[in-house]
Short mmCIF file of C-alpha atoms in Angstrom, two decimals:
data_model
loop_
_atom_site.label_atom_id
_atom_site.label_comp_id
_atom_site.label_asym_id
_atom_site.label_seq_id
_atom_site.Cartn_x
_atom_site.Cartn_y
_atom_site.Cartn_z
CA UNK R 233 161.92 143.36 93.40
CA UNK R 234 163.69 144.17 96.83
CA UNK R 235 160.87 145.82 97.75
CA UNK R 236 158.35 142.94 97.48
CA UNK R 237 160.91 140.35 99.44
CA UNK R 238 161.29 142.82 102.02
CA UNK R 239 157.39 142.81 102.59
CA UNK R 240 156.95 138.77 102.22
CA UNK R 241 159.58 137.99 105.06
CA UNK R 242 158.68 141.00 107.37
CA UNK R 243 155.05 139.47 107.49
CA UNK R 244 156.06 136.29 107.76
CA UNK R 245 158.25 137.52 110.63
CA UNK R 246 155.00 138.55 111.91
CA UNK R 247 153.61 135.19 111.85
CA UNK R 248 156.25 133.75 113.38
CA UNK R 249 156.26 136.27 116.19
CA UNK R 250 153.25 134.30 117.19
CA UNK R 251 150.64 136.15 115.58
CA UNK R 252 148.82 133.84 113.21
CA UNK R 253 145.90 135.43 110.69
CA UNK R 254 142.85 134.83 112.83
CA UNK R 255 144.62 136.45 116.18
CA UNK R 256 147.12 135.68 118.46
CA UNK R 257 148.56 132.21 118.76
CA UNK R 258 147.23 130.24 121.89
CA UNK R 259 149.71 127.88 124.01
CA UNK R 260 149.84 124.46 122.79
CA UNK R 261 148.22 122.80 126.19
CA UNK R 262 145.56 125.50 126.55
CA UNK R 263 144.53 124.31 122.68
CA UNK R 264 145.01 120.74 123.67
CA UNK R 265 142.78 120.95 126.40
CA UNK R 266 139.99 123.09 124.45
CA UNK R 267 139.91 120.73 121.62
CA UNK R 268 139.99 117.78 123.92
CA UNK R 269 136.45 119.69 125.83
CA UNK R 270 135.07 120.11 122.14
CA UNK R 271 135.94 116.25 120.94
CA UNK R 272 134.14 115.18 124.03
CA UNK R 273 130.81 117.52 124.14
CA UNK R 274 130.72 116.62 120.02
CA UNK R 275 131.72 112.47 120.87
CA UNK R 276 128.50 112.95 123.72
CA UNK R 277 126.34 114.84 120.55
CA UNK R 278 127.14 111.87 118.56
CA UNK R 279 126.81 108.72 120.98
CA UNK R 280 123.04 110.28 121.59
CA UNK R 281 122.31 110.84 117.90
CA UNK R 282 123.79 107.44 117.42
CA UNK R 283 120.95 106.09 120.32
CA UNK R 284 118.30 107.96 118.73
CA UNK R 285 119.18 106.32 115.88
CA UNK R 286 119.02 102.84 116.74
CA UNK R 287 116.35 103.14 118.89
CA UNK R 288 114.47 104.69 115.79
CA UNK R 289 115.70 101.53 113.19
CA UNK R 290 114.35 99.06 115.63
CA UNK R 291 111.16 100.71 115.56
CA UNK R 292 110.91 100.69 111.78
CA UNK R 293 112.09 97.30 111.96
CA UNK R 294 108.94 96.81 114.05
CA UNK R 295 106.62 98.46 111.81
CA UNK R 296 107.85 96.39 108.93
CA UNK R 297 107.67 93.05 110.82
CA UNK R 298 104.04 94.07 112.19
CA UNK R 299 102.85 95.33 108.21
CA UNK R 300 104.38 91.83 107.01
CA UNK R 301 102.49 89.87 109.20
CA UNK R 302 99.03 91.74 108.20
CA UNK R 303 100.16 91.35 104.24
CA UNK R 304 100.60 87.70 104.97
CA UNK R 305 97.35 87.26 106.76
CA UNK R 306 95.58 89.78 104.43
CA UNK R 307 97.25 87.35 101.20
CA UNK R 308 95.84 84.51 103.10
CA UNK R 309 92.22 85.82 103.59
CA UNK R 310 92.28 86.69 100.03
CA UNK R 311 93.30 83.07 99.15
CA UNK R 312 90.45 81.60 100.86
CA UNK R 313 88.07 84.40 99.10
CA UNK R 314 89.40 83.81 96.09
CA UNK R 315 88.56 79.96 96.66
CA UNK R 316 84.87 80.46 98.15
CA UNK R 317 84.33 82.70 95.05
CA UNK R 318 85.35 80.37 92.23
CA UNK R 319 82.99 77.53 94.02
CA UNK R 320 80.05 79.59 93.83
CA UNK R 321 80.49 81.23 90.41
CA UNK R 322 81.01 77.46 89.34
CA UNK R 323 77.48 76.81 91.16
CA UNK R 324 76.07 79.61 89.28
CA UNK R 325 77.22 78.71 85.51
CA UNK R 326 75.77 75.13 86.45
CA UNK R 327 72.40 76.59 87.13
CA UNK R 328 72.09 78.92 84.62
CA UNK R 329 73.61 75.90 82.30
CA UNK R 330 70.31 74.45 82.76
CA UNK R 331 67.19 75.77 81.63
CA UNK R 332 65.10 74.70 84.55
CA UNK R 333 67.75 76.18 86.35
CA UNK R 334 67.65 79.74 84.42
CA UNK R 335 64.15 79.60 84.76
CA UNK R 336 63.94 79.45 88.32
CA UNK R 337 66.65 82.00 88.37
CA UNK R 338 64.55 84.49 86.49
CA UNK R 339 61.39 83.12 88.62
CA UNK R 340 63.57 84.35 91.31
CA UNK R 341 64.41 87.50 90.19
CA UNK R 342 61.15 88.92 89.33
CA UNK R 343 59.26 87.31 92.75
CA UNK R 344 62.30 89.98 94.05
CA UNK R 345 61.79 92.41 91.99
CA UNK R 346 57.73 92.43 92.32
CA UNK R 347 58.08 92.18 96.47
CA UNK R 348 60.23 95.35 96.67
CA UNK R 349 57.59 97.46 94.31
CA UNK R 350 54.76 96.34 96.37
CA UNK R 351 56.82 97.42 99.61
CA UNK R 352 57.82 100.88 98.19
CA UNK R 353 54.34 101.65 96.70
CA UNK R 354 52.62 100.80 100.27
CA UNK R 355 55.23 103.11 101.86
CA UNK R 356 54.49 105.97 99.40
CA UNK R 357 50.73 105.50 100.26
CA UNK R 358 51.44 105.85 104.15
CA UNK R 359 53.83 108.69 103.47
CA UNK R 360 51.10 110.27 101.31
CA UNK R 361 48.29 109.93 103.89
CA UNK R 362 50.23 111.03 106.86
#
């Protein structure tokens, strides 16, 4: 048991001899001054990460205003749409309501429908004699 105290306080009388684990123990102003160098290069690190920062929220907050403003316009636009649409599928169940109104629908749709054969046959026939 004599044996192990011996060992504890001769390397603790090491330590104190100003050796510490790492190495050899520097003076208390040279460490002063070192850390004081390090504080300030990592306080300079952090005041520009700190401007890079805020300079990169104010640009999202940008963004964000800029995107809001096109939602609201875009939610707008769609308002008035929505409004322009409802009147004229309300014109269109009025007319086909009617029967002289379905009637001239349908007239409609097959003068339409007979124009655009007539135009693709007559460009088949001048593709075909070309």
């Amino acid at each position: 048991m004599n044996y192990r105290r011996d060992i504890r306080n001769s390397s603790s009388a090491i330590f104190d001899d100003g050796l510490e684990e790492g190495g050899l123990r520097a003076s208390s102003s040279y460490s002063h001054d070192i850390n004081d160098h390090d504080n300030d290069k990592d306080m300079d690190c952090l005041q520009d990460r700190v401007i890079f920062l805020k300079r990169l929220t104010g640009d999202i907050h940008e963004e964000v205003k800029n995107h809001n403003h096109l939602l609201d316009r875009m939610g707008n636009n769609m308002d008035v749409s929505r409004g322009i649409m409802s009147g004229t599928m309300d014109r269109f169940k009025m007319v086909f309501e009617k029967k002289s109104g379905r009637r001239t629908c349908i007239l409609a749709g097959v003068l339409i429908v007979s124009f655009l054969t007539i135009y693709y046959l007559i460009r088949i026939l001048r593709y075909v004699r070309a």
